[in-house]
Every structure is written in C-alpha cells, then in structure tokens.
Amino acid sequence: MTDSKYFTTTKKGEIFELKAELNSDKKEKKKEAVKKVIASMTVGKDVSALFPDVVNCMQTDNLELKKLVYLYLMNYAKSQPDMAIMAVNTFVKDCEDPNPLIRALAVRTMGCIRVDKITEYLCEPLRKCLKDEDPYVRKTAAVCVAKLHDINAQLVEDQGFLDTLKDLISDSNPMVVANAVAALSEIAESHPSSNLLDLNPQSINKLLTALNECTEWGQIFILDCLANYMPKDDREAQSICERVTPRLSHANSAVVLSAVKVLMKFMEMLSKDLDYYGTLLKKLAPPLVTLLSAEPELQYVALRNINLIVQKRPEILKHEMKVFFVKYNDPIYVKLEKLDIMIRLASQANIAQVLAELKEYATEVDVDFVRKAVRAIGRCAIKVEQSAERCVSTLLDLIQTKVNYVVQEAIVVIKDIFRKYPNKYESVIATLCENLDSLDEPEARAAMIWIVGEYAERIDNADELLESFLEGFHDESTQVQLQLLTAIVKLFLKKPTETQELVQQVLSLATQDSDNPDLRDRGYIYWRLLSTDPVAAKEVVLAEKPLISEETDLIEPTLLDELICYIGTLASVYHKPPSAFVEGGRGVVHKSLPPRTASSESTESPETAPAGAASGDQPDVIPAQGDLLGDLLNLDLGPPVSGPPLAASSVQMGAVDLLGGGLDSLMGDEPEGIGDTNFGAPPAAVTAAAAAPARLGAPISSGLSDLFDLTSGVGTLSGSYVAPKAVWLPAMKAKGLEISGTFTRQVGSISMDLQLTNKALQVMTDFAIQFNRNSFGLAPAAPLQVHAPLSPNQTVELSLPLSTVGSVMKMEPLNNLQVAVKNNIDVFYFSTLYPLHVLFVEDGKMDRQMFLATWKDIPNENEAQFQIRDCPLNTEAASNKLQSSNIFTVAKRNVEGQDMLYQSLKLTNGIWVLAELRIQPGNPSFTLSLKCRAPEVSQHVYQAYETILKN
C-alpha cells in the first residue's frame, strides 16, 4: 500500500488519536503515527499541539523514524522555541552516535533550527562534528557553520568556527574541502569586508588537487572560489589555467561555465605572444559549442554567456559560425540570441555564408525573427564594408517581395547604411519612394522621411512626398513629427523658392498647434535660425553628419569586464551586474578582471620601468587593457581627490541663451529670410517667455570668457607657457563629440583645459573622465563637471584639475596620456602627449654646491647634447623665459665670449634634471647639455626647452 493512506482519515478527534498512537509501546505503531503527523503537516494542518509527543519519539535507533521527527522539529521549532529546548539533549547525544549517518543528520537539523535560544547549546556538538573522523559528518558540519553564521554571526566568530572552517580547506577529503569553500564563500558574500577566503598559492594548490575528485557541485564551488583569486604573476595564472582546463570536458554545463569563467579571467594576465595563449583559445571553443546541443533552455543560458565571451574575445569562436545557424525547430528566444552572435562573429571571411543564411531567415513565418534578420543584414553592411554592396542588393530583393513588415525594416536599415557610406548607394532611393504608401510603423516612416529630407535635391517630387506626410501631422508619433519638421527645413534650405508655404505650415503646426515640448522647442529654434541668420541655419541643419559606428549595442567595457566575472550566474543571462537586480544590495561586490601584465611589469617609477613597445606614431585609441577604465559608471559618486578648486564650476553654460542674439531682432524688425521670405515673429507669448533667459544669459555669457581665459589675470601668476588648444578627439571618431585641449600649470597646480563641442544631433549629458596609468601618475583631481546638458552645436570650456598621485606605468613615448571619456552616448578613447614643462615644480632651484656635486655624481654616459636652432633671444631674456616655466638658473658665467647658464629643474616625481645652456651672442643656435639619473627624460626636457624658448 502507498503512503497516500496517511493523508486520509475518517476519525473524529484526530489529534487525540494521534497522541495516543505516538505514545504507544509498539515501534511500528509509533512510526505510522509520526508519518501521519508529517502528512498532516505537509497539507497545512496545525499539528503543533503534538510537539512534546513527537519529540519523545526521538529516542530511537530507527534512522527513518529519526529523520521524520527531525523534519517535524525543523518545521515547528520556530513557533515553539520553549518546547524545542527539550530536544537539545537528544541532539547532543546523537552527535556522539556510533552511526555517522545519525551524527550527520543531527548536525544538519541543528543548522536548520533557527531559534536563538538553542544556538548556544549547539556549539559544542558542532565543534566535535567539525573534527569528526568521518568525512561525511565533517562536510555536513561545514555547511552548518554557514547556516549558524546567518542566524548569529557574532557567536560563530567568538567560538572560533571560522578558523576551523579555514583548516578544513586543507582536509584530505575533497568533498569536505568543497563544502568548506562553499561555506566560507557564502559567509564572505554576506560580509564583503571580512577577508575570510584569504587564498595563497598553497591553499590554491590544495583546492586544485581536490577539484579532480569532487562531485560536480563541489567542483563549481571550488571553481567559483578560484575565480576570485588574483595570481601574483602570469606564470601562476598559466599553471592554474592548465589544471582547470580538464573541467571543460565535464558533462555538467554549470561546471563547464565555471571553468570558462576562471580561464577568461586569468587569460587577462597571459601575454598574447605565448604559445599557451593560442592553445587555450583553441581549447575554449569545443566545450562552448557542445553546450549548444543541450535542451533549448540550457542553450539560451549558454548563448547569453557566449554573447559576452564573443564581445570580450571574438577570436575564440571565429571559426565556429555554423553552430550559430538557426534550426527550424529552435524556439524564438534561441533564434534571436543566435542571430545576435552571428552578427558579432561576421567578418570578411564568412560574410557570404552569413548573408545567404540571413536572406533565408527573412522569408520565415515568424514576424519577430524576420524583422531581426533584416536588421542583421543592415548591421553586417555597416560592420563589414566589403559586404555593403551585397547587403544593399539583398535588401532591395527583400523590398521587392512587398511583404509589409519586411519592407519597413529594410527601409530602417538602409537609412543606417546611408549614414555609414554617404554618396554611395543613393541610386536605390527611387525604389524606396515607391513603397511610401505602405509604411505604417513610426520607425519606418521616420526613416523614410529622413531619407527624403537628406537627399531632397536628388528627388524631384520631394516636396509632394513630404506634404503627403504633413496631412495627418497631429496623428503621427513624436518621432515622425520631429523627423518631418527637420526634413522640411532641410528641403527649404535646399529649394527655398518652391517650399516657402510648406515650411511656414510645418513651423506653425510644430509651434502653435502642438503641446509636445520637444517639438515646439525644435520648431522655435528652426524658426529663429531661419529668420535671423539663414547662413547659420544652413551650417547647422545641413552640417556634415558623423559616420555611425559599426557596433552600437556593444556592452560598455567596464560592465563587460564585470559580467565576465559572473559567467554562469544570473548576471550573465540578464547582462546586468548583480547590484541591478539583487534587492538590498547585501553582499554585492563589484568584480573586475585582473590587469593585463607582462611578467616583468609592475608599477615602477619611470626611472626603472622597462621600455614599452616602441611605437613611432601616437596611438589613436587606447589598447584594450583590463585596468583601463576603472568603473566609469561610478566615477561621479566618490568625493573628488584634493586638488585646486575648479574656478568655473559654479558658473556653467546652463543659463546662456542657446539661440544666440536672435531674440531682439525677432521681437523688433523682421529681417529678410532666405529667398526674401518674411518669417514674422513667433507668437508673442513665447517670445516674452524666451526673453527672460536671454536677459539672464547676458551677464553670464560675457563673464564666461573671463572665467576660462586662463592666460589673463590670475592665470599669469606663474607665467608658464601654455600651448594653443589642439583637437584631441575628432567628432568623426566619437559619435559627434569633439574634444580639444591643452595643459597648463599655474601656481603649482596642473590643469587640463578642455573644450567640448557637441556636433551630434542629440543632447549629451553624464560626462565622466578617466586616465590610463601613465609615466608620471597624472590623474583627474576632481570629476569632469559639465553642469548643463550639452546641446547639439554647443561648446563648453572647462578646466579639469590634475594630480600626480595616480597609478604609474611607463608609457611609450614617455609623455603619452591615454584618456577615456564617457557620456550618455558611449565611452570614447583618445591619447595625447602632454608637454613635460607642466611637470616642472616651483621648488626646482638647487643651490650651487649641490648642483656641482650632483653634476659630478651623475655618470658621463647619462649626458645628452642638443641644438636649439633659430632662437633670437639674448641670455637675459632666455633665462627669464625659462624661469617663468620653473627652469631655474643656478649660476651664470662667460667663457671665451660665450654665455654659460647652469640650470636645474625638478619633476613632480622627484627626478632632478641639470642643464648647461651655451649662448653665443649674435648666434641664434643654442647648445643644450642635459644630465639626469633617468636619461630617457632628457629628450622630452629638450623639447620643453625648445617649446618655451621659441614661443
């Protein structure tokens, strides 16, 4: 007979009956009664009244009965804490039972009874079980410590259980080791500040030894623990990778992903030139491919993880494109994920295959999938330039199918292709215009309107096409209305005579008849531009647009690095860090990849650092180093490092009238517009409202130039030479953000003077800046403060104070600074060379005796000679000019008609440079001899001399 009989009863006074049976002398009857009690408890009946009777049944040798009683006890101990104390003696006794199963059972139940009164009594039995001779009891006791810590952390620490747990990591039994690691990891997660898992090479070795003999869950615990370890050098990282690699062939996908996580993390520390690095890349591909033969749910998790891996290291799976081809019976969520990875892996080598496959998908029945496939064709065109031609012809074939949603998606992606390859594929516009009537989705309509406006001069009936959209203007979505407004203004600027009425109509619809603030603002801006300065309007509206980038949906680098550390967890499926979805944030620690290092490299000073790879040109983009960005997302959260206050921070561009001086003329006389069009003023109410910011703006904008004019007023206290601003990051490379800048030194403070210009079509906000490690430890001393959003075509100037207490790493060239700037659009990288004279400190004057002793002390091979030509200054002028940039003349003498200046300067990192400058009156060529303990600095000091003397 089955156990279902325990769930049915016909008797009255059930509790009374059970009470009698529980106190029966017959063992069998007792067992049956306890089973009935558990059955009642399971279906939700309250049987807590039987607590004392059930607890009496604990005194038995029958393992099955003991398990049932313990089950009851766990359930009701919370509601009957006073009664539960009765069971303590039995626990203590059971923990000394000769049968290890009973000892383990007692310890497991002890951990599950969450009653404060009892926990103190359980410490002694737990201590014994942690040192039990049987490994099964020890491994159960290890987990019990974590449970007890959750109830009463202080008690566990006072009793010394954490030290016992640490000792268990060296246990001879692999399962005990795994459970000890799991328990310590659990405790460490809830107390991030405690350094419990203090791993060292010896304990790592023990964990790796246990790894081979554990159960699969034990292996996962150990691998996750290894992933949190930071090897001391690349050799140790390689040795760990070698011992973890066999786990890649495990049958359990969780073990495989945990092993992949460890390898992905430690690969950061391996040099790409190593043979082993290549071998490791080859070994990582097969297990990831194997995961895709599991059931769909597992495939999805694997694909989400592969998506991250491919963004970090596309080379791992670059030859495995075929496994991501979609199968007819894949569920839609797997299909879409595979499609995403196919685009990420697309390259010139496999693009033909990919396009053939995508064209096939575009004829499927699933609408969502077809849309994504058409988008994918467009993304391939943007990513692989050589394939653009084929992609466009494929899209045209799809448009010919006349399937509504296919046509609409194709038009959206063709717009992006036009943005990426201007003046190349415009011949297809005629075909697009034929499908105008079938467009009913906002995104497709907006894309088509953009195309008509952008290429209005090539489309004969552009005005008719746009007019057809204008008829139902108020029924359109905001996206379409904004696009239509801009397109008609573009059309007007290109064909002013024919489209006067049309532009009047759209401006009136946008400003007077609309209650959407974005639309009205844009309408007023165009209205003012056209009525005050048609030439400026043309420059603004028809400005050359920056090319779009190939990968718009890549995960931001710091977030990607953090997610790589969470491979195989929920974070890797959501593509969000745990802090974004774990409530309360308890125990959520930000993880990051180890810095990429070569075995010899560490943070040495520039004097002793090994020379980096020589590169003749200045690099354009920061190399993908793990330590590159820090966490840009959190940049503005911490307080600024101490440094000089930012003079201009309190007055930013917020209150300035962005529309320039157009207001006065709008309110008074009406100037002539393009083609003698009289625009008239916008409605009076609006002009009055708009006049207020203009009045406010006047004093502020006039004051801004003084605030930022660092070469006048206070700025000249030190008089150090300031180079003119140069463009460091062109708008083409930064999605419309242009950054120009220069470096200054005033009164002992170094600043980076920046000019940010928004040449994109959208507002830019949330600016942050970070430097890569560099030769002199330059780092921002305060956050990058752009107080008001940076509107299109707006420029803001600001001064960023710098400190020299950042991380140090020798760069090539020595004065190379690699910078990352983040805004709401993306993260952008650039590098620039800072002039060394901004690092010359004010106390760089040596006394004569010291100068003489130091000059003799520095070996002669460290002396370097340079010629400074075409310098018309006399000795006095040269000395004064150099002194204003902190190059101090220690002594001066005349030898055989030649003036000799003996000079000293000191860099921010304490390096002294001694110089002898020979000046022959009437001769514009100077001879400069430099001596320094770090001779690699000499070339840059000479460049500083030349810059200062010639400017």
Short mmCIF file of N, CA, C and O in Angstrom, two decimals, residues 539-629:
data_model
loop_
_atom_site.label_atom_id
_atom_site.label_comp_id
_atom_site.label_asym_id
_atom_site.label_seq_id
_atom_site.Cartn_x
_atom_site.Cartn_y
_atom_site.Cartn_z
N GLU A 539 24.37 76.02 -42.05
CA GLU A 539 25.51 75.33 -41.44
C GLU A 539 25.06 74.34 -40.37
O GLU A 539 25.63 73.27 -40.21
N VAL A 540 24.03 74.73 -39.63
CA VAL A 540 23.56 73.86 -38.53
C VAL A 540 22.77 72.68 -39.08
O VAL A 540 23.05 71.52 -38.80
N VAL A 541 21.77 72.99 -39.92
CA VAL A 541 20.83 71.94 -40.34
C VAL A 541 21.46 71.01 -41.37
O VAL A 541 21.21 69.81 -41.36
N LEU A 542 22.27 71.59 -42.23
CA LEU A 542 22.87 70.74 -43.29
C LEU A 542 24.32 70.39 -42.98
O LEU A 542 25.10 70.11 -43.87
N ALA A 543 24.68 70.45 -41.71
CA ALA A 543 26.07 70.14 -41.33
C ALA A 543 26.41 68.71 -41.71
O ALA A 543 25.52 67.84 -41.79
N GLU A 544 27.69 68.47 -41.91
CA GLU A 544 28.11 67.11 -42.24
C GLU A 544 27.93 66.22 -41.01
O GLU A 544 28.32 66.58 -39.90
N LYS A 545 27.29 65.09 -41.21
CA LYS A 545 26.98 64.25 -40.05
C LYS A 545 28.11 63.27 -39.78
O LYS A 545 28.72 62.77 -40.73
N PRO A 546 28.38 63.00 -38.52
CA PRO A 546 29.42 61.99 -38.22
C PRO A 546 28.95 60.62 -38.67
O PRO A 546 27.74 60.32 -38.63
N LEU A 547 29.89 59.80 -39.11
CA LEU A 547 29.52 58.43 -39.52
C LEU A 547 29.08 57.64 -38.30
O LEU A 547 29.58 57.85 -37.20
N ILE A 548 28.16 56.72 -38.53
CA ILE A 548 27.73 55.91 -37.37
C ILE A 548 28.71 54.77 -37.17
O ILE A 548 29.38 54.34 -38.10
N SER A 549 28.81 54.29 -35.94
CA SER A 549 29.79 53.24 -35.65
C SER A 549 29.18 51.89 -35.95
O SER A 549 27.97 51.74 -36.02
N GLU A 550 30.05 50.90 -36.09
CA GLU A 550 29.57 49.58 -36.53
C GLU A 550 28.83 48.83 -35.44
O GLU A 550 27.89 48.11 -35.69
N GLU A 551 29.28 48.99 -34.18
CA GLU A 551 28.65 48.21 -33.11
C GLU A 551 27.99 49.15 -32.12
O GLU A 551 28.63 49.68 -31.24
N THR A 552 26.70 49.37 -32.30
CA THR A 552 26.06 50.32 -31.40
C THR A 552 25.59 49.64 -30.12
O THR A 552 25.31 50.29 -29.14
N ASP A 553 25.49 48.32 -30.15
CA ASP A 553 24.90 47.65 -28.98
C ASP A 553 25.92 46.86 -28.17
O ASP A 553 25.57 45.94 -27.46
N LEU A 554 27.20 47.23 -28.32
CA LEU A 554 28.21 46.55 -27.51
C LEU A 554 28.05 46.96 -26.05
O LEU A 554 27.71 48.10 -25.77
N ILE A 555 28.32 46.03 -25.15
CA ILE A 555 28.24 46.37 -23.72
C ILE A 555 29.45 47.23 -23.37
O ILE A 555 30.57 46.96 -23.81
N GLU A 556 29.22 48.24 -22.55
CA GLU A 556 30.28 49.17 -22.14
C GLU A 556 31.44 48.38 -21.49
O GLU A 556 31.20 47.45 -20.73
N PRO A 557 32.71 48.71 -21.84
CA PRO A 557 33.85 47.84 -21.47
C PRO A 557 33.94 47.47 -19.98
O PRO A 557 34.20 46.32 -19.65
N THR A 558 33.73 48.45 -19.09
CA THR A 558 33.86 48.09 -17.66
C THR A 558 32.77 47.14 -17.22
O THR A 558 33.00 46.23 -16.44
N LEU A 559 31.55 47.37 -17.75
CA LEU A 559 30.43 46.47 -17.41
C LEU A 559 30.71 45.08 -17.96
O LEU A 559 30.50 44.06 -17.29
N LEU A 560 31.26 45.03 -19.19
CA LEU A 560 31.57 43.73 -19.80
C LEU A 560 32.59 42.98 -18.94
O LEU A 560 32.43 41.79 -18.67
N ASP A 561 33.63 43.69 -18.49
CA ASP A 561 34.64 43.05 -17.64
C ASP A 561 34.01 42.50 -16.36
O ASP A 561 34.36 41.42 -15.89
N GLU A 562 33.06 43.28 -15.81
CA GLU A 562 32.41 42.81 -14.58
C GLU A 562 31.55 41.58 -14.86
O GLU A 562 31.56 40.61 -14.10
N LEU A 563 30.83 41.60 -16.01
CA LEU A 563 29.95 40.47 -16.34
C LEU A 563 30.75 39.20 -16.63
O LEU A 563 30.30 38.09 -16.35
N ILE A 564 31.96 39.36 -17.20
CA ILE A 564 32.82 38.19 -17.45
C ILE A 564 33.12 37.49 -16.12
O ILE A 564 33.22 36.26 -16.04
N CYS A 565 33.23 38.29 -15.04
CA CYS A 565 33.49 37.70 -13.72
C CYS A 565 32.26 36.96 -13.17
O CYS A 565 32.34 36.30 -12.14
N TYR A 566 31.11 37.15 -13.81
CA TYR A 566 29.88 36.49 -13.33
C TYR A 566 29.36 35.46 -14.33
O TYR A 566 28.18 35.13 -14.32
N ILE A 567 30.24 34.96 -15.22
CA ILE A 567 29.80 33.94 -16.18
C ILE A 567 29.19 32.76 -15.42
O ILE A 567 29.70 32.34 -14.38
N GLY A 568 28.09 32.23 -15.97
CA GLY A 568 27.46 31.07 -15.33
C GLY A 568 26.51 31.44 -14.21
O GLY A 568 26.01 30.57 -13.50
N THR A 569 26.24 32.75 -14.01
CA THR A 569 25.28 33.16 -12.98
C THR A 569 24.15 33.93 -13.66
O THR A 569 24.19 34.18 -14.87
N LEU A 570 23.16 34.33 -12.88
CA LEU A 570 22.03 35.09 -13.44
C LEU A 570 22.49 36.38 -14.11
O LEU A 570 21.92 36.81 -15.10
N ALA A 571 23.53 37.00 -13.53
CA ALA A 571 24.01 38.28 -14.09
C ALA A 571 24.40 38.12 -15.55
O ALA A 571 24.19 39.02 -16.37
N SER A 572 24.95 36.94 -15.90
CA SER A 572 25.40 36.74 -17.28
C SER A 572 24.22 36.50 -18.22
O SER A 572 24.35 36.61 -19.43
N VAL A 573 23.07 36.13 -17.66
CA VAL A 573 21.88 35.92 -18.51
C VAL A 573 21.15 37.26 -18.69
O VAL A 573 20.71 37.60 -19.77
N TYR A 574 21.05 38.02 -17.60
CA TYR A 574 20.39 39.34 -17.69
C TYR A 574 21.27 40.37 -18.38
O TYR A 574 20.79 41.41 -18.81
N HIS A 575 22.59 40.12 -18.43
CA HIS A 575 23.58 41.11 -18.90
C HIS A 575 23.51 42.38 -18.03
O HIS A 575 23.62 43.50 -18.52
N LYS A 576 23.28 42.17 -16.74
CA LYS A 576 23.28 43.30 -15.79
C LYS A 576 24.11 42.87 -14.60
O LYS A 576 24.11 41.69 -14.25
N PRO A 577 24.79 43.82 -13.93
CA PRO A 577 25.54 43.42 -12.72
C PRO A 577 24.56 43.05 -11.61
O PRO A 577 23.42 43.54 -11.61
N PRO A 578 24.97 42.19 -10.66
CA PRO A 578 24.05 41.76 -9.60
C PRO A 578 23.41 42.92 -8.84
O PRO A 578 22.26 42.85 -8.43
N SER A 579 24.17 44.02 -8.70
CA SER A 579 23.62 45.16 -7.93
C SER A 579 22.36 45.71 -8.58
O SER A 579 21.57 46.39 -7.93
N ALA A 580 22.15 45.40 -9.88
CA ALA A 580 20.98 45.94 -10.57
C ALA A 580 19.71 45.14 -10.29
O ALA A 580 18.61 45.63 -10.48
N PHE A 581 19.87 43.87 -9.85
CA PHE A 581 18.64 43.09 -9.64
C PHE A 581 18.60 42.35 -8.30
O PHE A 581 17.62 41.69 -7.98
N VAL A 582 19.66 42.44 -7.49
CA VAL A 582 19.62 41.82 -6.16
C VAL A 582 19.11 42.87 -5.19
O VAL A 582 19.72 43.93 -5.05
N GLU A 583 18.02 42.59 -4.54
CA GLU A 583 17.42 43.58 -3.65
C GLU A 583 18.29 43.83 -2.42
O GLU A 583 18.87 42.91 -1.88
N GLY A 584 18.31 45.06 -2.01
CA GLY A 584 19.03 45.39 -0.77
C GLY A 584 20.52 45.49 -0.96
O GLY A 584 21.23 46.06 -0.16
N GLY A 585 21.02 44.91 -2.06
CA GLY A 585 22.44 45.02 -2.37
C GLY A 585 23.35 44.38 -1.34
O GLY A 585 24.55 44.56 -1.35
N ARG A 586 22.80 43.56 -0.41
CA ARG A 586 23.67 42.97 0.61
C ARG A 586 24.59 41.96 -0.04
O ARG A 586 24.18 41.07 -0.77
N GLY A 587 25.85 42.14 0.24
CA GLY A 587 26.80 41.16 -0.26
C GLY A 587 27.11 41.28 -1.74
O GLY A 587 27.70 40.40 -2.32
N VAL A 588 26.67 42.36 -2.39
CA VAL A 588 27.01 42.51 -3.81
C VAL A 588 28.33 43.26 -3.91
O VAL A 588 28.45 44.38 -3.47
N VAL A 589 29.33 42.58 -4.47
CA VAL A 589 30.65 43.21 -4.59
C VAL A 589 30.92 43.43 -6.07
O VAL A 589 30.65 42.56 -6.89
N HIS A 590 31.43 44.61 -6.43
CA HIS A 590 31.81 44.85 -7.83
C HIS A 590 33.08 44.07 -8.13
O HIS A 590 34.07 44.23 -7.45
N LYS A 591 33.02 43.22 -9.15
CA LYS A 591 34.23 42.46 -9.51
C LYS A 591 34.80 43.05 -10.78
O LYS A 591 34.09 43.63 -11.59
N SER A 592 36.11 42.86 -10.97
CA SER A 592 36.70 43.29 -12.23
C SER A 592 37.81 42.34 -12.61
O SER A 592 38.32 41.60 -11.77
N LEU A 593 38.16 42.36 -13.90
CA LEU A 593 39.20 41.45 -14.38
C LEU A 593 40.56 41.91 -13.87
O LEU A 593 40.76 43.11 -13.61
N PRO A 594 41.51 40.97 -13.73
CA PRO A 594 42.85 41.39 -13.29
C PRO A 594 43.51 42.23 -14.38
O PRO A 594 43.16 42.08 -15.54
N PRO A 595 44.43 43.13 -13.98
CA PRO A 595 45.08 43.94 -15.01
C PRO A 595 45.95 43.07 -15.90
O PRO A 595 46.53 42.09 -15.42
N ARG A 596 45.98 43.40 -17.19
CA ARG A 596 46.84 42.64 -18.12
C ARG A 596 48.28 43.02 -17.84
O ARG A 596 48.64 44.18 -17.86
N THR A 597 49.11 42.03 -17.51
CA THR A 597 50.50 42.36 -17.18
C THR A 597 51.43 41.43 -17.93
O THR A 597 51.08 40.32 -18.27
N ALA A 598 52.65 41.94 -18.15
CA ALA A 598 53.71 41.04 -18.59
C ALA A 598 54.46 40.66 -17.33
O ALA A 598 54.39 41.34 -16.33
N SER A 599 55.21 39.53 -17.40
CA SER A 599 55.77 39.01 -16.15
C SER A 599 56.71 40.00 -15.48
O SER A 599 56.85 40.01 -14.28
N SER A 600 57.37 40.86 -16.28
CA SER A 600 58.34 41.75 -15.66
C SER A 600 57.72 43.06 -15.20
O SER A 600 58.38 43.86 -14.59
N GLU A 601 56.46 43.29 -15.57
CA GLU A 601 55.94 44.63 -15.39
C GLU A 601 55.26 44.82 -14.05
O GLU A 601 54.56 43.97 -13.57
N SER A 602 55.50 45.94 -13.44
CA SER A 602 54.76 46.31 -12.24
C SER A 602 54.75 47.82 -12.20
O SER A 602 55.19 48.46 -13.13
N THR A 603 54.28 48.40 -11.12
CA THR A 603 54.21 49.86 -11.12
C THR A 603 55.54 50.45 -10.68
O THR A 603 55.70 50.86 -9.54
N GLU A 604 56.50 50.44 -11.62
CA GLU A 604 57.79 51.05 -11.27
C GLU A 604 57.72 52.53 -11.58
O GLU A 604 56.87 53.01 -12.30
N SER A 605 58.73 53.25 -11.07
CA SER A 605 58.82 54.66 -11.43
C SER A 605 59.38 54.73 -12.85
O SER A 605 59.99 53.78 -13.33
N PRO A 606 59.23 55.88 -13.53
CA PRO A 606 59.73 55.96 -14.90
C PRO A 606 61.22 55.69 -15.00
O PRO A 606 61.71 55.31 -16.05
N GLU A 607 61.94 55.86 -13.89
CA GLU A 607 63.39 55.68 -14.00
C GLU A 607 63.75 54.22 -14.21
O GLU A 607 64.66 53.88 -14.91
N THR A 608 62.97 53.34 -13.55
CA THR A 608 63.38 51.93 -13.58
C THR A 608 62.48 51.08 -14.44
O THR A 608 62.75 49.93 -14.65
N ALA A 609 61.38 51.67 -14.92
CA ALA A 609 60.44 50.84 -15.68
C ALA A 609 61.08 50.37 -16.96
O ALA A 609 61.84 51.07 -17.59
N PRO A 610 60.76 49.12 -17.39
CA PRO A 610 61.33 48.64 -18.65
C PRO A 610 60.68 49.38 -19.81
O PRO A 610 59.54 49.79 -19.72
N ALA A 611 61.43 49.54 -20.87
CA ALA A 611 60.88 50.28 -22.01
C ALA A 611 59.71 49.51 -22.59
O ALA A 611 59.76 48.31 -22.76
N GLY A 612 58.64 50.21 -22.91
CA GLY A 612 57.47 49.57 -23.52
C GLY A 612 57.75 49.32 -24.98
O GLY A 612 58.79 49.64 -25.51
N ALA A 613 56.79 48.75 -25.70
CA ALA A 613 56.96 48.50 -27.13
C ALA A 613 57.05 49.85 -27.83
O ALA A 613 56.22 50.70 -27.66
N ALA A 614 58.09 50.03 -28.59
CA ALA A 614 58.26 51.32 -29.24
C ALA A 614 57.22 51.48 -30.33
O ALA A 614 56.96 50.58 -31.10
N SER A 615 56.63 52.64 -30.41
CA SER A 615 55.69 52.88 -31.49
C SER A 615 55.96 54.27 -32.01
O SER A 615 55.96 55.23 -31.26
N GLY A 616 56.20 54.36 -33.30
CA GLY A 616 56.57 55.65 -33.86
C GLY A 616 55.46 56.65 -33.77
O GLY A 616 55.66 57.77 -33.38
N ASP A 617 54.24 56.24 -34.14
CA ASP A 617 53.14 57.20 -34.16
C ASP A 617 52.43 57.24 -32.82
O ASP A 617 52.47 56.31 -32.05
N GLN A 618 51.76 58.32 -32.65
CA GLN A 618 50.95 58.45 -31.43
C GLN A 618 49.72 57.56 -31.60
O GLN A 618 49.03 57.65 -32.61
N PRO A 619 49.43 56.68 -30.66
CA PRO A 619 48.30 55.78 -30.87
C PRO A 619 47.00 56.56 -30.83
O PRO A 619 46.86 57.54 -30.10
N ASP A 620 46.02 56.11 -31.64
CA ASP A 620 44.74 56.80 -31.70
C ASP A 620 43.79 56.35 -30.62
O ASP A 620 42.98 57.09 -30.13
N VAL A 621 43.87 55.07 -30.33
CA VAL A 621 42.88 54.50 -29.41
C VAL A 621 43.61 53.77 -28.32
O VAL A 621 44.65 53.17 -28.55
N ILE A 622 43.08 53.81 -27.12
CA ILE A 622 43.70 53.09 -26.01
C ILE A 622 43.62 51.60 -26.27
O ILE A 622 42.57 51.11 -26.66
N PRO A 623 44.70 50.84 -26.08
CA PRO A 623 44.61 49.40 -26.26
C PRO A 623 43.67 48.80 -25.22
O PRO A 623 43.44 49.39 -24.17
N ALA A 624 43.14 47.63 -25.54
CA ALA A 624 42.14 47.05 -24.64
C ALA A 624 42.80 46.43 -23.43
O ALA A 624 43.03 45.24 -23.35
N GLN A 625 43.20 47.26 -22.49
CA GLN A 625 43.83 46.74 -21.28
C GLN A 625 42.78 46.58 -20.20
O GLN A 625 41.86 47.37 -20.10
N GLY A 626 42.94 45.57 -19.38
CA GLY A 626 41.93 45.29 -18.37
C GLY A 626 41.78 46.40 -17.34
O GLY A 626 40.70 46.67 -16.87
N ASP A 627 42.91 47.08 -17.03
CA ASP A 627 42.82 48.07 -15.95
C ASP A 627 42.46 49.44 -16.47
O ASP A 627 42.63 50.44 -15.82
N LEU A 628 41.95 49.47 -17.73
CA LEU A 628 41.86 50.73 -18.42
C LEU A 628 40.94 51.74 -17.80
O LEU A 628 41.31 52.86 -17.54
N LEU A 629 39.69 51.34 -17.58
CA LEU A 629 38.69 52.36 -17.31
C LEU A 629 38.35 52.55 -15.86
O LEU A 629 37.70 53.49 -15.51
#
